[in-house]
Structures are given as structure tokens and as C-alpha cells.
CSV table of C-alpha atoms in Angstrom, one decimal:
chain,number,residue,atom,x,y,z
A,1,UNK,CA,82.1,124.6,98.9
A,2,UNK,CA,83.4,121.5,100.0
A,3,UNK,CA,87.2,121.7,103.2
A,4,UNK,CA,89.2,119.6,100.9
A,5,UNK,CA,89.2,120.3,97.0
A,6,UNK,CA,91.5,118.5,94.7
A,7,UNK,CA,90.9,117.6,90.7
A,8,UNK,CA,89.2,114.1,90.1
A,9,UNK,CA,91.9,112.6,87.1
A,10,UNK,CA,95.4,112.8,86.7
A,11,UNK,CA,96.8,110.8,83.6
A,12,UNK,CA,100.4,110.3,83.2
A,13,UNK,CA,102.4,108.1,80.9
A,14,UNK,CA,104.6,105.8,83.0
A,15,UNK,CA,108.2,107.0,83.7
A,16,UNK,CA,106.9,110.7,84.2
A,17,UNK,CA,106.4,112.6,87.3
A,18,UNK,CA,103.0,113.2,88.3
A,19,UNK,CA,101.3,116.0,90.9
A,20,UNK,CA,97.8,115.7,92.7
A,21,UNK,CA,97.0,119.1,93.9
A,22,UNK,CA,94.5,120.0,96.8
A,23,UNK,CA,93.2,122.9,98.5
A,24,UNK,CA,92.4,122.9,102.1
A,25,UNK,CA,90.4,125.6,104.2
A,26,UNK,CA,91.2,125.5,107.6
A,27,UNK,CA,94.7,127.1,108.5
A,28,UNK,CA,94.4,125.2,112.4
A,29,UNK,CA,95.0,121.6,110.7
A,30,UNK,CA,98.3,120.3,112.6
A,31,UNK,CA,98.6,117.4,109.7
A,32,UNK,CA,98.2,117.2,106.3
A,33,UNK,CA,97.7,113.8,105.0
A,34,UNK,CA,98.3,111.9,101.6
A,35,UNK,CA,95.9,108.5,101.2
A,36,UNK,CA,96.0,106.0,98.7
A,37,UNK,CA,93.4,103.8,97.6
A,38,UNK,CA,94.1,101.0,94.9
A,39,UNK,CA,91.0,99.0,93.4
A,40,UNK,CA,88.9,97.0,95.6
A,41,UNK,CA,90.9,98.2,98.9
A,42,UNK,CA,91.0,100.2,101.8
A,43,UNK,CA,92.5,103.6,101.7
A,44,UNK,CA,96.2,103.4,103.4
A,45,UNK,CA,98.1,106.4,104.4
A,46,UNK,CA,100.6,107.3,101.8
A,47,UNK,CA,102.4,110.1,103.6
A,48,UNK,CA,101.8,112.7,105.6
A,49,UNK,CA,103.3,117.2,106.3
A,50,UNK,CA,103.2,118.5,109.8
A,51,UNK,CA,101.9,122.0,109.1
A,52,UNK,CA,105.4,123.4,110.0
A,53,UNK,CA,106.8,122.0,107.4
A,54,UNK,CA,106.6,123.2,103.9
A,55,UNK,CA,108.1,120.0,102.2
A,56,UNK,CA,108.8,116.5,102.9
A,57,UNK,CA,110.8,113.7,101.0
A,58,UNK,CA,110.0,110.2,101.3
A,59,UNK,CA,111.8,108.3,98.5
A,60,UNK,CA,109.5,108.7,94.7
A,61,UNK,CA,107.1,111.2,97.1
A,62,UNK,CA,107.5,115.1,97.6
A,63,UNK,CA,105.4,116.4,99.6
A,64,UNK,CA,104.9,120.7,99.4
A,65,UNK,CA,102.9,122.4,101.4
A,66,UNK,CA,102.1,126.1,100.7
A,67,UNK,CA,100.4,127.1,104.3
A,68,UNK,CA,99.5,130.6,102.8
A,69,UNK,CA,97.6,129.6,99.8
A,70,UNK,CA,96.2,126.7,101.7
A,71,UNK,CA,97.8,124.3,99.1
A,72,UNK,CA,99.4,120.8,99.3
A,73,UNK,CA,100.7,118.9,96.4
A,74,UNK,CA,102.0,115.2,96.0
A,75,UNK,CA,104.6,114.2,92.9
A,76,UNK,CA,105.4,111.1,92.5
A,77,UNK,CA,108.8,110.6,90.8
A,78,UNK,CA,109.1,108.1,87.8
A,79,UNK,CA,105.4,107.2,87.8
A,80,UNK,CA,105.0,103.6,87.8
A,81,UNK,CA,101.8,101.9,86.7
A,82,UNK,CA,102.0,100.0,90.2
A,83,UNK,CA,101.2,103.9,91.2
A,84,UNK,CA,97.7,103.7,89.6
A,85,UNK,CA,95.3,104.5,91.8
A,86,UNK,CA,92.7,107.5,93.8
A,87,UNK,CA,95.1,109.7,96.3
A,88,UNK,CA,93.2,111.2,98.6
A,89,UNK,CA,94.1,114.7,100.2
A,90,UNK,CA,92.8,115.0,104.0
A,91,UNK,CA,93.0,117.7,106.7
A,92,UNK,CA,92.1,117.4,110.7
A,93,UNK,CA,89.9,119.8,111.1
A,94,UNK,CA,88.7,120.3,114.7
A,95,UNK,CA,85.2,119.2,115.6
A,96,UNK,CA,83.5,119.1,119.0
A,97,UNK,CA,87.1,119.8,120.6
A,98,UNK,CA,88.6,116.5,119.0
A,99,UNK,CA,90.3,116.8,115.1
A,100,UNK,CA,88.3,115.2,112.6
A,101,UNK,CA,90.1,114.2,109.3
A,102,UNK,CA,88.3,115.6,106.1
A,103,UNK,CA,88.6,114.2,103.3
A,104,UNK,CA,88.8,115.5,99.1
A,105,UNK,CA,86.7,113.5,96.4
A,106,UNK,CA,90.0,111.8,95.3
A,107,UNK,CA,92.0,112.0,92.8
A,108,UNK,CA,92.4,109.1,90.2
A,109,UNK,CA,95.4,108.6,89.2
A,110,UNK,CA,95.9,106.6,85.8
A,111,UNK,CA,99.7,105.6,84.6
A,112,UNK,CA,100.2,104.5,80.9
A,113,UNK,CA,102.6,103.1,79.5
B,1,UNK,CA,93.5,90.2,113.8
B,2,UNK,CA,96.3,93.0,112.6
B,3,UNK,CA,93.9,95.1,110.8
B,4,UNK,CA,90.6,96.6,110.5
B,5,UNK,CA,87.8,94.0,109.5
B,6,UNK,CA,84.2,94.6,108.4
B,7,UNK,CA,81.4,92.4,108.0
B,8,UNK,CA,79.8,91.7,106.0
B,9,UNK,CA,81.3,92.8,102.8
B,10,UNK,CA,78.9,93.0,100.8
B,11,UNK,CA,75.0,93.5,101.7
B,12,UNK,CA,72.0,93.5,99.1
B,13,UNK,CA,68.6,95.0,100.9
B,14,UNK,CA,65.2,95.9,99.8
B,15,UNK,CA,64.1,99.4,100.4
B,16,UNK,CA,62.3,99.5,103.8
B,17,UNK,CA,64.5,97.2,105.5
B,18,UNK,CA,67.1,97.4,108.0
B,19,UNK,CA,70.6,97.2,108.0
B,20,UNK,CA,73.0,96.4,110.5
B,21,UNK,CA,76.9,96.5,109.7
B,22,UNK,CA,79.7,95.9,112.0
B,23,UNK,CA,83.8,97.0,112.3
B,24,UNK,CA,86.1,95.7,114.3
B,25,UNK,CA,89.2,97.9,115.0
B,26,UNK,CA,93.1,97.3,115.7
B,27,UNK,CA,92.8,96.7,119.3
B,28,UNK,CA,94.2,99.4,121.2
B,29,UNK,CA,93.0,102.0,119.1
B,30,UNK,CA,90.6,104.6,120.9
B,31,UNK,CA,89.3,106.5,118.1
B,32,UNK,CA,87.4,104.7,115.2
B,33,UNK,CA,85.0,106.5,112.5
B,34,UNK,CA,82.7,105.5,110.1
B,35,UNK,CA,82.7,107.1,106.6
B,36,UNK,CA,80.4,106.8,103.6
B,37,UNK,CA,82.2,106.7,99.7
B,38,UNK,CA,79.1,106.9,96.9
B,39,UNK,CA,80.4,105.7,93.9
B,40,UNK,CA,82.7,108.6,92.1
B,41,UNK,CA,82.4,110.6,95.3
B,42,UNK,CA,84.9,111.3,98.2
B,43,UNK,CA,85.0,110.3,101.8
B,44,UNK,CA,81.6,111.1,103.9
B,45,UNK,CA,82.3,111.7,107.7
B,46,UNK,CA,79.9,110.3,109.3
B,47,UNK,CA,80.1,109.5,112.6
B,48,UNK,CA,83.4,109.4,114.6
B,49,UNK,CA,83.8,107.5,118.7
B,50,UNK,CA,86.7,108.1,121.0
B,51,UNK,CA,86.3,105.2,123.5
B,52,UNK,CA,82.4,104.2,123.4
B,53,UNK,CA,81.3,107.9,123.2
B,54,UNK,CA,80.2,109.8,120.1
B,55,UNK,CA,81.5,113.5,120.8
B,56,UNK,CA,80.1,114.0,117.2
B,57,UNK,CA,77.4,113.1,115.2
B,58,UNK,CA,77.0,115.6,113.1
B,59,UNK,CA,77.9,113.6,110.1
B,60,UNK,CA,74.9,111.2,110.6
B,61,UNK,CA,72.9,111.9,107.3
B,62,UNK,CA,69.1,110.9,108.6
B,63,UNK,CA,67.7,109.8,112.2
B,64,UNK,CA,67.7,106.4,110.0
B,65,UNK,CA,71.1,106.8,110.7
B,66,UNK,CA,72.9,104.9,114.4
B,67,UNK,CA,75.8,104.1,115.3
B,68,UNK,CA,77.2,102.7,118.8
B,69,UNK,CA,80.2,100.9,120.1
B,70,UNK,CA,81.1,98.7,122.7
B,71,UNK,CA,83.7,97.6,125.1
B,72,UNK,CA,85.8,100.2,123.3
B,73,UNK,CA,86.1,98.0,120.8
B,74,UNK,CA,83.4,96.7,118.1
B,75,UNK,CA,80.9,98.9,116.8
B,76,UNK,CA,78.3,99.1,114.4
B,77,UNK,CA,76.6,101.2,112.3
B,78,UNK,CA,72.6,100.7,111.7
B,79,UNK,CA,70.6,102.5,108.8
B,80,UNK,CA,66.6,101.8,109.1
B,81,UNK,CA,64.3,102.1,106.8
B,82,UNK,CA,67.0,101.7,103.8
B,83,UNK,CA,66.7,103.9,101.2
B,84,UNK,CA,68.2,103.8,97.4
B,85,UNK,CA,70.4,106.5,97.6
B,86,UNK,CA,71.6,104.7,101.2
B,87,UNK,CA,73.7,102.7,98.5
B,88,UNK,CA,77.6,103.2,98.8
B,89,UNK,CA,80.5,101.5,100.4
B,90,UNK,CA,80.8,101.8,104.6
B,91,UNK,CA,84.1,102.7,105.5
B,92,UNK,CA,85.7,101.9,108.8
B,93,UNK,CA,88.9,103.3,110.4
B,94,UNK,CA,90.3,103.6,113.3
B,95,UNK,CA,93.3,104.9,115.2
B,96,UNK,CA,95.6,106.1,118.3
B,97,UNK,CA,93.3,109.3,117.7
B,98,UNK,CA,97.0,111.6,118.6
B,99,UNK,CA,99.9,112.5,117.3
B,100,UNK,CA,100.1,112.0,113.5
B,101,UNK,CA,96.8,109.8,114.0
B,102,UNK,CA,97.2,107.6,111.2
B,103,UNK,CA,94.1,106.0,110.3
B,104,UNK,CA,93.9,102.2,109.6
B,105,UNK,CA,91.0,101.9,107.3
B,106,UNK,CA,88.8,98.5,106.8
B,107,UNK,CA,88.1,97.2,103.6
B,108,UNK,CA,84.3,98.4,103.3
B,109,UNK,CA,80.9,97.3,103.8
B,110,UNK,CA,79.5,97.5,99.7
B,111,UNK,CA,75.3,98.1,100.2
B,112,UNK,CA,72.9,97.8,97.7
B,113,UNK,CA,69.3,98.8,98.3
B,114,UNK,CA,67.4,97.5,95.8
């Protein structure tokens, strides 16, 4: 199966909260990372959990991290449809002695109003 | 420049032909990495370079597939003998490679093998 496993839609109607989850395999990975893509761009890093940590808040973005299960989870707070987009989960996963970030398939993220 | 550029963005080949595209990274940055997206698919590792040296390249799909950098700096990624299902967008990103590691991501090479 693939490292980094997270559902491909999410569709929330704006004002909502929404959660991406994502599975991860490899319990070594010193950072978990949240990506964001919006249409026709590059993928910019949203946020990011150092594996000590089981949550982080960064203004509309909570962060949890659930090191036993191997599961991370972004919600967004009062989902705007600015927030429209594919989040992509990611893990380092150590490769030839250096950490290699793995990616998920995305999720897209649709907001509604 | 302050971020990642590619060229070109967008390429349109014939099957059989090859294909040379090219990243340049935020100076500075040590570690830069090529990734493949397909169309509804998720990012493709495919080749990774800390300074000019590949430690990895594991990722490479084909021997079709090269990639080399220079000067520590630009590098580019060269597919011969292009294939259909070669099709996708080229990502580039690079970064510090420590710490947090934040990777600064270009905005894609988009090839079409006709």
C-alpha cells in the first residue's frame, strides 16, 4: 500500500469546519507536514507537527497528531471558499541516510457556499 | 529570483523524442527534488540531490529517466525516448534539506507526449 494515505474529496459548505485525515507508516518521521495546492500553482507548505507534539494551533488550523495510530488530521475552522483547494499530507521518511518527504494523493478540498 | 522557477512550462512532444526540462532553485538551498503529479494522482518522488550528488535514485521510473545538477544550483531532468504515459506535471522543490525542511516548490513543467 502506498506511506501516506489520505481520502481524495472533502466537501464542506462554507462557514463549517472541515478535517483532511491521513495515515502515515513510518513511526521515525521527525516532521509531519500539511501542503496546500490551489489551481494552477505550486504546492506551499500549509503547516507543519514535530512528532513530539500531538497538536498544534496556527490561527483557523489545528493540527492533531495521533503518533500511535499513525494518524494526522488538519481542520480548518470557519471554512472559507478562499480554503478551496488539494491539502496534501507528507512524512520524511529516511532514504539513503538523508529524509525524503512522501507525499499522499491529496485531498481536494471543495467549500460551498 | 525569490522563488523556484521552471522552464519551460509547458512542453508538447511526440512519442520518441526527447525531453529536457530545467529548475532553478532559491539560491542557497542544498537539497532540491524532482517529483512527478499525473493527473488525479499524488506526488511521485523521483529523484532527490543534496549539493550536485544524487544519494537516491530510486524514484527514477525508467533508465529513460536522468537527472543532474550543476554548480549546486540548476538542474535538469531529461526523459528519452518519451513515452504517453511520461505525461504529467514536473514538479521542482527545493530546500535548506534540515530542520523543519520546508520545501519551496516551483510552479511545474506540464508535458504532453502526443
Amino acid at each position: 500500500g502506498e506511506d501516506v494515505e489520505q481520502s481524495l474529496f472533502l466537501s464542506v459548505r462554507e462557514g463549517d469546519s472541515s478535517v483532511i485525515n491521513c495515515t502515515y507508516t513510518d513511526s521515525s518521521s521527525t516532521y509531519l507536514y500539511w501542503y496546500k495546492q490551489e489551481p494552477g500553482a505550486g504546492l506551499q507548505l500549509l503547516t507543519y507537527i514535530f512528532s513530539n507534539m500531538d497538536m498544534k494551533q496556527d490561527q483557523r488550523l489545528t493540527v492533531l497528531l495521533n503518533k500511535k495510530d499513525k494518524h494526522l488530521s488538519l481542520r480548518i475552522a470557519d471554512t472559507q471558499t478562499g480554503d478551496s483547494a488539494i491539502y496534501f499530507c507528507a512524512e520524511s521518511i529516511k532514504s539513503g541516510g538523508s529524509y525524503i518527504p512522501t507525499f499522499g494523493r491529496g485531498t481536494s478540498l471543495i467549500v460551498h457556499p | 529570483g525569490a522563488g523556484v522557477s521552471q522552464s519551460p512550462s509547458n512542453k508538447v512532444t511526440e512519442k520518441g523524442k526527447d525531453v529536457e526540462l530545467r529548475c532553478d532553485p532559491i539560491s542557497g538551498h542544498t537539497a532540491l527534488y524532482w517529483y512527478r503529479q499525473r493527473l488525479g494522482q499524488g506526488l511521485e518522488f523521483l529523484i532527490y540531490f543534496q549539493g550536485n550528488s544524487a544519494p537516491d535514485k530510486s524514484g527514477l521510473p525508467s533508465d529513460r529517466f536522468s537527472a543532474e545538477r550543476t554548480g549546486e544550483s540548476v538542474s535538469t531532468l531529461t526523459i528519452q525516448r518519451t513515452q504517453q504515459e511520461d505525461s504529467a506535471v514536473y514538479l521542482c522543490a527545493s530546500s535548506f534539506g534540515q530542520g523543519v525542511d520546508e520545501q519551496f516548490f516551483g510552479p511545474g513543467t506540464r508535458l504532453t507526449v502526443l
